[in-house]
Each structure stands twice: as C-alpha cells, then as structure tokens.
CSV table of C-alpha atoms in Angstrom, one decimal:
chain,number,residue,atom,x,y,z
A,1,MET,CA,51.4,-22.9,-48.5
A,2,VAL,CA,51.3,-26.1,-46.5
A,3,GLU,CA,54.5,-27.5,-44.9
A,4,SER,CA,55.0,-31.2,-45.5
A,5,THR,CA,55.1,-33.3,-42.4
A,6,GLY,CA,57.2,-36.0,-44.0
A,7,GLY,CA,61.0,-36.1,-44.6
A,8,GLU,CA,64.0,-38.3,-44.6
A,9,ALA,CA,65.7,-39.5,-41.4
A,10,GLY,CA,68.1,-37.0,-40.0
A,11,SER,CA,66.5,-34.0,-41.9
A,12,PRO,CA,66.4,-30.6,-40.0
A,13,ASP,CA,62.6,-30.7,-40.0
A,14,ARG,CA,62.5,-34.1,-38.3
A,15,ASP,CA,65.2,-33.0,-35.9
A,16,ALA,CA,63.3,-29.9,-35.0
A,17,ALA,CA,60.1,-31.8,-34.5
A,18,ALA,CA,61.8,-34.2,-32.2
A,19,GLU,CA,62.7,-31.4,-29.9
A,20,VAL,CA,60.2,-31.0,-27.0
A,21,LEU,CA,59.9,-28.3,-24.2
A,22,ASP,CA,60.5,-29.8,-20.7
A,23,ARG,CA,58.7,-26.9,-19.0
A,24,PRO,CA,55.6,-24.7,-19.6
A,25,LEU,CA,55.9,-22.0,-22.2
A,26,PRO,CA,57.0,-18.8,-20.5
A,27,GLU,CA,54.1,-16.3,-20.1
A,28,GLY,CA,55.8,-13.6,-22.2
A,29,VAL,CA,56.6,-16.0,-25.0
A,30,ARG,CA,53.1,-17.4,-24.9
A,31,ARG,CA,51.5,-13.9,-25.3
A,32,ARG,CA,53.7,-13.2,-28.3
A,33,VAL,CA,52.8,-16.6,-29.8
A,34,VAL,CA,49.1,-15.9,-29.4
A,35,GLN,CA,49.7,-12.4,-31.0
A,36,ILE,CA,51.4,-14.1,-34.0
A,37,ALA,CA,48.5,-16.6,-34.3
A,38,SER,CA,45.9,-13.8,-34.1
A,39,ASP,CA,47.7,-11.7,-36.8
A,40,GLY,CA,47.9,-14.7,-39.1
A,41,PHE,CA,44.4,-15.8,-38.3
A,42,GLY,CA,42.8,-13.2,-40.6
A,43,GLY,CA,44.7,-14.4,-43.7
A,44,LEU,CA,43.2,-18.0,-43.5
A,45,THR,CA,40.0,-19.2,-44.8
A,46,VAL,CA,37.4,-20.9,-42.6
A,47,ALA,CA,38.2,-24.2,-44.2
A,48,GLU,CA,41.9,-23.8,-43.3
A,49,LEU,CA,41.1,-23.2,-39.6
A,50,PRO,CA,40.9,-26.0,-37.1
A,51,PRO,CA,37.3,-26.8,-36.2
A,52,GLN,CA,37.6,-25.4,-32.7
A,53,LEU,CA,38.7,-22.0,-34.1
A,54,ARG,CA,36.2,-21.5,-36.8
A,55,GLN,CA,33.7,-19.9,-34.5
A,56,TYR,CA,36.2,-17.0,-34.0
A,57,ALA,CA,36.7,-16.4,-37.8
A,58,ARG,CA,34.7,-13.2,-37.8
A,59,PHE,CA,36.1,-11.7,-34.6
A,60,THR,CA,38.3,-8.6,-34.7
A,61,PRO,CA,42.0,-9.2,-33.7
A,62,THR,CA,41.4,-7.6,-30.3
A,63,ARG,CA,38.4,-9.7,-29.5
A,64,ARG,CA,40.1,-12.8,-30.9
A,65,MET,CA,43.1,-12.2,-28.5
A,66,LYS,CA,40.7,-11.8,-25.6
A,67,PHE,CA,38.3,-14.7,-26.2
A,68,ALA,CA,40.3,-17.2,-28.4
A,69,GLY,CA,43.8,-16.9,-26.9
A,70,ASN,CA,43.8,-20.2,-25.1
A,71,ALA,CA,42.1,-22.0,-28.0
A,72,MET,CA,44.8,-20.7,-30.5
A,73,ALA,CA,47.7,-21.6,-28.2
A,74,ALA,CA,46.3,-25.2,-27.9
A,75,ALA,CA,45.8,-25.4,-31.6
A,76,LEU,CA,49.4,-24.3,-32.3
A,77,GLU,CA,50.6,-27.0,-29.9
A,78,SER,CA,48.5,-29.8,-31.2
A,79,ASP,CA,47.8,-29.0,-34.8
A,80,THR,CA,51.0,-29.1,-36.9
A,81,LEU,CA,49.2,-28.1,-40.2
A,82,PHE,CA,47.7,-25.0,-38.5
A,83,ARG,CA,51.1,-24.1,-37.0
A,84,GLN,CA,52.7,-24.4,-40.5
A,85,ARG,CA,50.0,-22.1,-42.0
A,86,ILE,CA,50.6,-19.5,-39.3
A,87,GLY,CA,54.3,-19.9,-39.9
A,88,GLU,CA,53.8,-19.0,-43.6
A,89,ARG,CA,51.9,-15.8,-42.6
A,90,LEU,CA,54.8,-15.0,-40.2
A,91,ARG,CA,57.3,-15.5,-43.0
A,92,ASP,CA,55.4,-13.1,-45.2
A,93,ALA,CA,55.1,-10.5,-42.3
A,94,GLN,CA,58.7,-10.7,-40.9
A,95,PRO,CA,60.9,-12.3,-43.6
A,96,GLU,CA,64.2,-11.0,-42.1
A,97,LEU,CA,63.5,-12.5,-38.6
A,98,VAL,CA,62.3,-15.8,-40.1
A,99,GLY,CA,65.3,-15.9,-42.5
A,100,ALA,CA,67.8,-15.3,-39.6
A,101,LEU,CA,66.1,-18.1,-37.5
A,102,GLU,CA,66.2,-20.6,-40.3
A,103,ALA,CA,69.9,-19.7,-40.9
A,104,GLY,CA,70.5,-20.5,-37.2
A,105,SER,CA,71.7,-16.9,-36.3
A,106,PRO,CA,69.0,-14.8,-34.6
A,107,PRO,CA,69.5,-11.0,-34.9
A,108,PRO,CA,71.3,-9.8,-31.7
A,109,ALA,CA,69.2,-6.6,-31.5
A,110,ALA,CA,65.8,-8.4,-31.8
A,111,ASP,CA,63.6,-8.8,-28.7
A,112,PRO,CA,64.2,-12.2,-27.2
A,113,LEU,CA,60.5,-12.7,-26.7
A,114,ASP,CA,59.8,-12.1,-30.4
A,115,VAL,CA,62.7,-14.5,-31.4
A,116,ALA,CA,61.4,-17.2,-29.0
A,117,ALA,CA,57.8,-16.8,-30.2
A,118,ALA,CA,58.8,-17.0,-33.9
A,119,ALA,CA,61.0,-20.0,-33.1
A,120,TYR,CA,58.1,-21.7,-31.3
A,121,VAL,CA,55.9,-21.3,-34.4
A,122,LEU,CA,58.5,-22.1,-37.1
A,123,ARG,CA,60.2,-24.9,-35.0
A,124,PRO,CA,63.7,-24.6,-36.6
A,125,VAL,CA,66.6,-26.7,-35.2
A,126,GLY,CA,67.4,-25.5,-31.7
A,127,TRP,CA,64.0,-23.7,-31.2
A,128,VAL,CA,63.7,-25.2,-27.7
A,129,LYS,CA,66.9,-23.5,-26.6
A,130,LEU,CA,65.7,-20.2,-28.0
A,131,VAL,CA,62.4,-20.5,-26.1
A,132,ALA,CA,64.2,-21.5,-22.9
A,133,ALA,CA,66.7,-18.7,-23.3
A,134,ALA,CA,63.9,-16.1,-23.9
A,135,GLY,CA,62.1,-17.4,-20.8
A,136,GLU,CA,65.2,-17.1,-18.7
A,137,ASP,CA,65.9,-13.6,-20.0
A,138,ALA,CA,62.3,-12.6,-19.3
A,139,GLN,CA,62.5,-14.1,-15.8
A,140,ARG,CA,65.8,-12.4,-15.3
A,141,ALA,CA,64.3,-9.1,-16.5
A,142,ASP,CA,61.3,-9.6,-14.3
A,143,ALA,CA,63.5,-10.4,-11.3
A,144,GLU,CA,65.7,-7.3,-11.9
A,145,ARG,CA,62.5,-5.1,-12.3
A,146,ALA,CA,61.1,-6.7,-9.2
A,147,ASP,CA,64.4,-6.0,-7.3
A,148,GLU,CA,64.3,-2.4,-8.5
A,149,GLU,CA,60.8,-2.0,-7.4
A,150,THR,CA,61.5,-3.7,-4.1
A,151,ARG,CA,64.4,-1.4,-3.4
A,152,ALA,CA,62.4,1.7,-4.4
A,153,GLU,CA,59.5,0.5,-2.1
A,154,LEU,CA,62.0,-0.2,0.7
A,155,ASP,CA,63.5,3.3,0.4
A,156,ARG,CA,60.0,4.8,0.4
A,157,LEU,CA,59.0,2.8,3.4
A,158,ARG,CA,62.2,3.8,5.3
A,159,ALA,CA,61.4,7.4,4.5
A,160,GLU,CA,57.8,7.0,5.7
A,161,LEU,CA,59.0,5.2,8.8
A,162,ALA,CA,61.4,8.0,9.7
A,163,GLU,CA,58.7,10.6,9.1
A,164,ALA,CA,56.2,8.6,11.1
A,165,ARG,CA,58.7,8.3,14.0
A,166,ALA,CA,59.3,12.1,14.0
A,167,GLN,CA,55.5,12.7,13.9
A,168,THR,CA,55.0,10.1,16.6
A,169,LYS,CA,57.5,11.8,18.9
A,170,THR,CA,56.0,15.2,18.3
A,171,GLU,CA,52.5,13.8,18.9
A,172,THR,CA,53.6,12.0,22.0
A,173,GLU,CA,55.0,15.1,23.5
A,174,ARG,CA,51.9,17.1,22.6
A,175,LEU,CA,49.6,14.4,24.1
A,176,ARG,CA,51.7,14.2,27.3
A,177,GLY,CA,51.3,18.0,27.7
A,178,GLU,CA,47.6,17.7,27.1
A,179,LEU,CA,47.4,14.8,29.5
A,180,ASP,CA,49.0,16.8,32.3
A,181,ALA,CA,46.6,19.7,31.6
A,182,ALA,CA,43.7,17.3,31.6
A,183,LYS,CA,44.8,15.8,34.9
A,184,ARG,CA,44.9,19.3,36.4
A,185,GLU,CA,41.4,20.1,35.0
A,186,SER,CA,40.1,16.8,36.2
A,187,ALA,CA,41.3,17.4,39.7
A,188,ALA,CA,39.7,20.9,39.7
A,189,ALA,CA,36.4,19.5,38.3
A,190,GLU,CA,36.4,16.7,40.9
A,191,ARG,CA,36.6,19.3,43.7
A,192,LYS,CA,33.8,21.3,42.1
A,193,LEU,CA,31.7,18.1,41.7
A,194,ARG,CA,32.1,17.2,45.3
A,195,ALA,CA,30.9,20.7,46.3
A,196,ALA,CA,28.0,20.5,43.9
A,197,LEU,CA,27.0,17.1,45.2
A,198,SER,CA,26.9,18.4,48.7
A,199,ASP,CA,24.7,21.3,47.5
A,200,VAL,CA,22.4,18.9,45.6
A,201,LYS,CA,21.9,16.7,48.6
A,202,ARG,CA,20.9,19.8,50.7
A,203,GLY,CA,18.6,20.9,47.9
A,204,GLU,CA,17.0,17.5,47.6
A,205,ALA,CA,16.3,17.4,51.3
A,206,ALA,CA,14.6,20.8,51.1
A,207,VAL,CA,12.6,19.7,48.0
A,208,ARG,CA,11.4,16.6,49.8
A,209,LYS,CA,10.2,18.7,52.8
A,210,ALA,CA,8.4,21.2,50.5
A,211,LYS,CA,6.8,18.3,48.5
A,212,ALA,CA,5.5,16.7,51.7
A,213,GLU,CA,4.0,20.0,52.8
A,214,THR,CA,2.5,20.6,49.3
A,215,ASP,CA,1.0,17.0,49.2
A,216,ALA,CA,-0.6,17.6,52.6
A,217,VAL,CA,-2.1,20.9,51.4
A,218,ARG,CA,-3.2,19.4,48.1
A,219,ALA,CA,-4.9,16.5,49.8
A,220,ASP,CA,-6.8,18.8,52.1
A,221,GLY,CA,-7.8,21.0,49.2
A,222,GLN,CA,-8.9,18.0,47.1
A,223,ALA,CA,-11.0,16.7,49.9
A,224,GLN,CA,-12.7,20.1,50.3
A,225,VAL,CA,-13.2,20.4,46.5
A,226,SER,CA,-14.7,16.9,46.3
A,227,ALA,CA,-17.1,17.6,49.1
A,228,ALA,CA,-18.1,20.9,47.4
A,229,GLU,CA,-18.6,19.2,44.0
A,230,SER,CA,-20.6,16.4,45.5
A,231,GLU,CA,-22.9,18.9,47.2
A,232,THR,CA,-23.1,20.9,43.9
A,233,ARG,CA,-24.1,17.8,41.9
A,234,ARG,CA,-26.7,16.9,44.4
A,235,LEU,CA,-28.2,20.5,44.4
A,236,LYS,CA,-28.1,20.5,40.5
A,237,SER,CA,-29.8,17.2,40.4
A,238,ARG,CA,-32.6,18.4,42.7
A,239,LEU,CA,-32.9,21.6,40.7
A,240,GLY,CA,-33.1,19.7,37.4
A,241,GLU,CA,-35.8,17.4,38.8
A,242,ALA,CA,-37.7,20.4,40.0
A,243,GLU,CA,-37.4,22.2,36.7
A,244,ALA,CA,-38.4,19.0,34.8
A,245,ALA,CA,-41.4,18.5,37.0
A,246,LEU,CA,-42.4,22.2,36.6
A,247,GLU,CA,-42.0,22.0,32.9
A,248,SER,CA,-43.9,18.8,32.6
A,249,SER,CA,-46.8,20.2,34.6
A,250,ARG,CA,-46.8,23.3,32.5
A,251,ARG,CA,-46.7,21.4,29.3
A,252,ALA,CA,-49.5,19.0,30.5
A,253,ALA,CA,-51.6,22.0,31.4
A,254,ARG,CA,-50.9,23.8,28.2
A,255,GLU,CA,-50.9,21.0,25.6
A,256,GLY,CA,-52.9,18.2,27.3
A,257,ARG,CA,-56.2,19.5,26.2
A,258,SER,CA,-55.2,20.5,22.7
A,259,ILE,CA,-53.6,17.0,22.0
A,260,GLU,CA,-56.8,15.2,23.2
A,261,ASP,CA,-58.9,17.6,21.1
A,262,MET,CA,-56.7,16.9,18.0
A,263,ARG,CA,-56.9,13.1,18.5
A,264,VAL,CA,-60.7,13.3,18.9
A,265,ARG,CA,-61.1,15.6,15.9
A,266,LEU,CA,-58.9,13.4,13.7
A,267,LEU,CA,-60.8,10.3,14.8
A,268,LEU,CA,-64.1,12.0,14.1
A,269,ASP,CA,-62.9,13.1,10.6
A,270,THR,CA,-61.9,9.5,9.9
A,271,VAL,CA,-65.3,8.2,10.9
A,272,LEU,CA,-67.1,10.9,8.9
A,273,ASP,CA,-64.9,10.2,5.8
A,274,ALA,CA,-65.5,6.5,6.2
A,275,ALA,CA,-69.3,7.1,6.5
A,276,GLN,CA,-69.3,9.2,3.4
A,277,GLY,CA,-67.3,6.7,1.5
A,278,LEU,CA,-69.7,4.0,2.6
A,279,ARG,CA,-72.6,6.1,1.6
A,280,ARG,CA,-71.1,6.6,-1.9
A,281,GLU,CA,-70.2,3.0,-2.2
A,282,LEU,CA,-73.8,1.8,-1.3
A,283,ALA,CA,-75.4,4.5,-3.4
A,284,LEU,CA,-78.6,4.1,-1.4
A,285,PRO,CA,-81.7,6.2,-2.4
A,286,PRO,CA,-82.9,8.7,0.2
A,287,VAL,CA,-85.9,6.5,1.2
A,288,SER,CA,-85.7,4.8,4.5
A,289,THR,CA,-86.7,1.2,3.5
A,290,ARG,CA,-87.1,-0.9,0.4
A,291,PRO,CA,-88.4,-4.4,-0.2
A,292,ALA,CA,-84.8,-5.6,-0.5
A,293,ASP,CA,-84.1,-4.6,3.0
A,294,SER,CA,-86.1,-7.6,4.2
A,295,VAL,CA,-83.7,-10.0,2.5
A,296,ASP,CA,-81.3,-11.6,4.9
A,297,ALA,CA,-77.8,-10.6,3.7
A,298,VAL,CA,-74.6,-9.1,4.8
A,299,GLU,CA,-74.3,-5.4,4.1
A,300,PRO,CA,-70.9,-4.1,3.0
A,301,GLY,CA,-68.9,-2.3,5.7
A,302,LYS,CA,-65.9,-0.1,5.6
A,303,MET,CA,-62.5,-1.5,4.5
A,304,THR,CA,-59.7,-1.7,7.1
A,305,PRO,CA,-56.0,-2.3,6.7
A,306,LYS,CA,-56.7,-5.9,8.0
A,307,ASP,CA,-59.3,-6.5,5.2
A,308,ILE,CA,-56.7,-5.4,2.6
A,309,ALA,CA,-54.2,-7.7,4.1
A,310,THR,CA,-56.5,-10.7,3.6
A,311,ARG,CA,-56.8,-10.1,-0.2
A,312,ALA,CA,-55.1,-12.4,-2.6
A,313,LEU,CA,-52.2,-10.1,-3.4
A,314,HIS,CA,-48.5,-10.8,-3.2
A,315,GLU,CA,-46.8,-9.1,-0.2
A,316,HIS,CA,-44.5,-7.2,-2.6
A,317,ASP,CA,-47.3,-6.1,-5.0
A,318,PRO,CA,-47.5,-2.2,-5.1
A,319,ALA,CA,-51.3,-2.6,-5.4
A,320,ILE,CA,-51.4,-3.3,-1.6
A,321,LEU,CA,-50.0,0.2,-1.0
A,322,ASP,CA,-52.5,1.8,-3.3
A,323,GLN,CA,-55.4,0.1,-1.5
A,324,LEU,CA,-54.1,1.1,1.9
A,325,LEU,CA,-53.6,4.7,0.8
A,326,ALA,CA,-57.2,4.8,-0.6
A,327,LEU,CA,-58.6,4.3,2.9
A,328,PRO,CA,-60.2,7.4,4.6
A,329,GLN,CA,-57.7,9.6,6.5
A,330,ALA,CA,-54.8,7.2,5.8
A,331,HIS,CA,-51.4,8.2,7.2
A,332,LEU,CA,-48.3,7.0,5.5
A,333,VAL,CA,-45.1,6.9,7.7
A,334,VAL,CA,-41.8,6.2,5.9
A,335,ASP,CA,-38.6,5.1,7.4
A,336,GLY,CA,-36.4,7.3,5.1
A,337,TYR,CA,-32.9,5.9,5.2
A,338,ASN,CA,-34.3,2.3,5.3
A,339,VAL,CA,-36.0,3.0,1.9
A,340,THR,CA,-33.1,4.9,0.3
A,341,LYS,CA,-30.4,2.4,1.4
A,342,THR,CA,-32.6,-0.4,0.0
A,343,GLY,CA,-33.2,1.4,-3.4
A,344,TYR,CA,-30.1,3.5,-4.1
A,345,PRO,CA,-27.4,3.1,-1.4
A,346,GLN,CA,-24.6,4.2,-3.7
A,347,MET,CA,-25.8,7.9,-3.7
A,348,PRO,CA,-24.8,10.4,-1.0
A,349,LEU,CA,-27.2,10.8,1.8
A,350,GLU,CA,-28.3,14.3,0.7
A,351,LYS,CA,-29.2,13.1,-2.8
A,352,GLN,CA,-30.9,10.1,-1.3
A,353,ARG,CA,-33.2,12.3,0.8
A,354,LEU,CA,-34.0,14.7,-2.1
A,355,ARG,CA,-34.9,11.8,-4.4
A,356,LEU,CA,-37.1,10.1,-1.9
A,357,LEU,CA,-38.9,13.3,-0.8
A,358,GLY,CA,-39.6,14.3,-4.5
A,359,SER,CA,-41.2,10.9,-5.2
A,360,LEU,CA,-43.2,11.0,-1.9
A,361,SER,CA,-44.5,14.5,-2.9
A,362,GLN,CA,-46.0,13.0,-6.1
A,363,LEU,CA,-47.5,10.1,-4.2
A,364,ALA,CA,-49.1,12.4,-1.7
A,365,ALA,CA,-50.6,14.5,-4.5
A,366,GLN,CA,-52.0,11.4,-6.2
A,367,SER,CA,-53.4,9.7,-3.2
A,368,GLY,CA,-54.4,12.6,-0.9
A,369,ALA,CA,-53.0,10.7,2.1
A,370,GLU,CA,-51.0,12.3,4.9
A,371,VAL,CA,-47.3,11.5,4.4
A,372,THR,CA,-44.6,11.7,7.0
A,373,CYS,CA,-40.9,10.8,6.3
A,374,VAL,CA,-38.6,10.1,9.2
A,375,PHE,CA,-34.8,10.3,9.1
A,376,ASP,CA,-32.3,9.3,11.7
A,377,GLY,CA,-30.8,12.6,13.1
A,378,ALA,CA,-29.0,11.2,16.1
A,379,GLU,CA,-25.5,11.5,14.4
A,380,LEU,CA,-26.0,14.8,12.8
A,381,ALA,CA,-23.5,17.5,13.9
A,382,ALA,CA,-25.8,20.3,12.8
A,383,PRO,CA,-29.4,20.7,11.6
A,384,VAL,CA,-30.1,19.7,8.0
A,385,LEU,CA,-31.1,22.7,5.8
A,386,LEU,CA,-34.0,21.2,3.8
A,387,ALA,CA,-37.2,22.7,2.5
A,388,PRO,CA,-39.9,19.9,2.8
A,389,PRO,CA,-41.8,19.3,-0.5
A,390,ARG,CA,-45.5,20.0,-0.7
A,391,GLY,CA,-47.7,17.4,1.1
A,392,VAL,CA,-44.8,15.6,2.9
A,393,ARG,CA,-43.9,16.1,6.6
A,394,VAL,CA,-40.1,15.7,7.2
A,395,LEU,CA,-38.9,14.8,10.7
A,396,PHE,CA,-35.4,14.1,12.1
A,397,SER,CA,-35.0,12.2,15.4
A,398,LYS,CA,-33.4,14.2,18.3
A,399,PRO,CA,-30.0,13.3,19.7
A,400,GLY,CA,-30.2,10.1,21.7
A,401,VAL,CA,-33.4,9.1,19.9
A,402,THR,CA,-33.4,6.7,16.9
A,403,ALA,CA,-35.6,7.0,13.8
A,404,ASP,CA,-37.2,3.7,14.8
A,405,GLU,CA,-38.3,5.1,18.2
A,406,LEU,CA,-39.6,8.2,16.5
A,407,ILE,CA,-41.8,6.1,14.2
A,408,ARG,CA,-43.2,4.2,17.2
A,409,GLN,CA,-44.0,7.5,18.9
A,410,LEU,CA,-45.9,8.7,15.7
A,411,VAL,CA,-47.9,5.4,15.6
A,412,ARG,CA,-48.7,5.7,19.3
A,413,ALA,CA,-49.8,9.3,18.9
A,414,GLU,CA,-52.5,8.3,16.3
A,415,PRO,CA,-56.1,7.6,17.6
A,416,SER,CA,-57.2,4.0,17.6
A,417,GLY,CA,-59.0,3.1,14.4
A,418,ARG,CA,-57.1,5.5,12.0
A,419,PRO,CA,-55.4,3.7,9.1
A,420,VAL,CA,-51.6,4.1,9.6
A,421,ILE,CA,-49.2,2.5,7.1
A,422,VAL,CA,-45.5,2.2,8.1
A,423,VAL,CA,-42.9,1.6,5.4
A,424,SER,CA,-39.8,-0.2,6.8
A,425,THR,CA,-37.9,-3.4,6.2
A,426,ASP,CA,-36.7,-3.4,9.8
A,427,ARG,CA,-38.3,-6.5,11.3
A,428,GLU,CA,-38.2,-5.0,14.8
A,429,VAL,CA,-40.0,-1.8,13.6
A,430,ALA,CA,-42.6,-3.8,11.6
A,431,ASP,CA,-43.4,-6.0,14.6
A,432,GLY,CA,-43.7,-3.1,17.0
A,433,VAL,CA,-46.0,-1.0,14.8
A,434,ALA,CA,-48.2,-4.0,14.0
A,435,LYS,CA,-48.8,-4.5,17.7
A,436,ALA,CA,-49.8,-0.8,18.0
A,437,GLY,CA,-52.4,-1.3,15.2
A,438,ALA,CA,-50.5,0.0,12.2
A,439,ARG,CA,-50.0,-1.8,8.9
A,440,PRO,CA,-46.3,-2.5,8.1
A,441,VAL,CA,-45.2,-2.5,4.4
A,442,ALA,CA,-41.8,-3.5,3.1
A,443,SER,CA,-39.6,-0.8,1.6
A,444,VAL,CA,-39.4,-2.6,-1.7
A,445,VAL,CA,-43.2,-2.2,-2.1
A,446,LEU,CA,-42.9,1.6,-1.8
A,447,LEU,CA,-39.9,1.7,-4.2
A,448,LYS,CA,-41.9,-0.3,-6.8
A,449,ARG,CA,-44.9,2.0,-6.4
A,450,LEU,CA,-42.7,5.1,-6.7
A,451,SER,CA,-41.0,3.8,-9.8
A,452,ARG,CA,-44.4,3.5,-11.5
A,453,GLY,CA,-44.8,7.3,-11.2
C-alpha cells in the first residue's frame, strides 16, 4: 500500500509534512527508526526499494542493521514513498501503537523511544513534539543514569582513597622503621669498610713488594734459561751437521758405486736393445759386404724421441705416445694428479688414483715400457695404503717435496741417451724435463691413449 503525497490544503497529512525537526534525531530514537526500517525491509520487493538500498536486499536483518543503517536512515528522511511503505509494514506489525498515534493519544505505558520512532516514520500531526519529548526523556534518563554512576564511582573512589590513606600511613611507618635500621646498618658497614680499606692498602703494598722481588727473580731465571737454550740449539745444530755429514759419507760409500753401476748397466741395455732393433730393422745377411754397400746412401739409424717429435703428427695425437713407448728401454713418467684432474676431476682422489693406475698397468703390459706414476704426498697426514698394479711403479713425494720436484729428480737420475717420456700439462715441469733431455707429453694425449684400451 502506497500513501498518496497529495491532499487538500489544511489536511492532517499536509500539516504533518510541514512539521520539521529543528535538531538532529536523538540517538536512541534513530536506533529504533533504523530497527523499524530493517524489520520492514524484508517485506518489500527489490523494485519497491530505493536504488541505494537494493544492494542490501539479500542481507540478514542483523547484517542489514550493521552495514545499511546509515543508508536506511537517509532513505527514510529523503524518500517519502519508501517511508510510507515502511509505515505500512509498521502498521501491520504494531496496529495498536499506530492506531493510538493516529488518534493523537500515545499509550502512556509505551516506551517513549518506540513512540517517537513510530511517529517519525508515520509522521502524524505533532510527530515533531513526540520525537523531541522522547529525546528529552532519553537525555534525562541518560543524565540520571550518569548521575547515579557518577555518585557510585565517587563513593567507590572515596572508599579507595580512605583505604589508600590507611595503607600509606602503615607503609610510611614501616618504611621509617626500616630506614632507621638501614641507617644503623650503613654506619656499621661504613666502619667495617674503612677498616677493610686500611687492610687492603697494607696488602697491596705487600703484594707490590713481592711482585717486584718475583719479577727480579723471573728476569734472572729467564736470562739463564735463554742462555742455556741458545747453547743447546748451537750444540744441536753442530750435532745435526755432524750426523748429516756422517750419514752422507756412509751413503756415498755404500750406494755410490751401486748407483753408478745401475746407470751404466741401464745405458748398456739401452744401447744393446737399440742395436738389436737396428739389426732387425735392417735385416742384413750375415755376410760382411755386398755390392750395394758401395752405393753412396744414408743408412738408417736408431729412432730417438727428437726424431719422433719431427714427424707430421698433431701434438695431441696418441700415436706420438705409441711411437715413443716403442723406443728401446723407454721410461714413461706420469704426473698422476695432473692427469686425473684433467680427465676426471669430479671423482674422489682415491678413485682417481685407482682408475689411472689400472689403465697404466694395461699400457705397461701392451708396450713393455717401464712406467712410473708420481703423486704429490706433501699434504698427506698418513701413508697411503695402496698395492701398486703389475708393471707400474707408484711413488709419493716426501713432506716438503712436491711431485714436480720428484719428477725432475727421476729424469736427472736417468743416464744420458735413455728415452724418458714425461706426461704432464704443467708448463714449468715440461720445460724443465725437456732441458734435461726428456720428452714432455700433454696429459690429454695419455688420456686419449688410455681411452683406446
């Protein structure tokens, strides 16, 4: 049901509409007005709602009160048609209260806030007075409640103040007694402190005297100990030099001859093997001369590492290593970690050694050459437990000696003229062994040769 906004001059509806509040709607009345709008909200269709309220159509009454309260209050104030529709829902919900308002005699027992809220929605004649009276009643009730609360709070504060005064008096007396006791204890402690300070000063003087005497004795003792240590070091140095000289002379007398014999014998074996190879290569008959001997030509000679170096082979061709190992009495010296860290650096050192030594054993069996593999042992905390494979000599450098220096010692130990091949990518090692007469070969060449099997 829609209330008509028209009417004749002087009608009650027009007179009620002409009434206007001259102050804001009291808060209590406003809450009741929003509650009435929320209760009647659910009985309206979406089309009957103002556009600004349609978004709250599906809200529950509680959520509608919480989120749409201001919007509903504004719509009741500005939209007459929406207020009339809410008034119709109120008339259906509370017919007795509405009838009494329209008759101009509100029920005396009704809540003034409910009466004012209903009057604000229905707008009967004199509704402004009803709203103002409800506001004044609410304010008067709030003031009375506030006065009661203030008086109660004042009584409570007075009681607390009296209790606090009593506690303060008791606490003050107690603290005054404790202060007197503390003053007496402080005076006694001060006397003890003065006596203790006097004792401390005498003790400090005695300590300084004893420290001075101790420092003098310690300085004298340190000087004597330093002189004794200096003399001991000098005697130990002379003893070490004498022992080293004695051991050197004994080793020279014991091993000098055998080393020279070994070098001469190894060189002789090299010459004999080279001569036998030359004899097999020439395949000469047992006769002393032949007509061809009179022809002027160059006879073939033995092949040396330098001859192999001049052949038209790439420096990384494994065939170079095969040719070098085919020389009589060839000795292959391998820089172990240089090769393994070039070929398979991701493996642990132990597995690197085992893999390289296994491959070198096969190469020694195939070529018949002497093979020595050198590892750097300078950083080892303990000797490596390793069974050398057949045909391969495994050496670790001593503490303080690098693998590079051990390789140079091996090259220098060989007699001049024996083919010695050193496998290392280290430029300094390669240059050093080349000057000593050995043939350096890159590690990648050996890795390629070993990968062939």
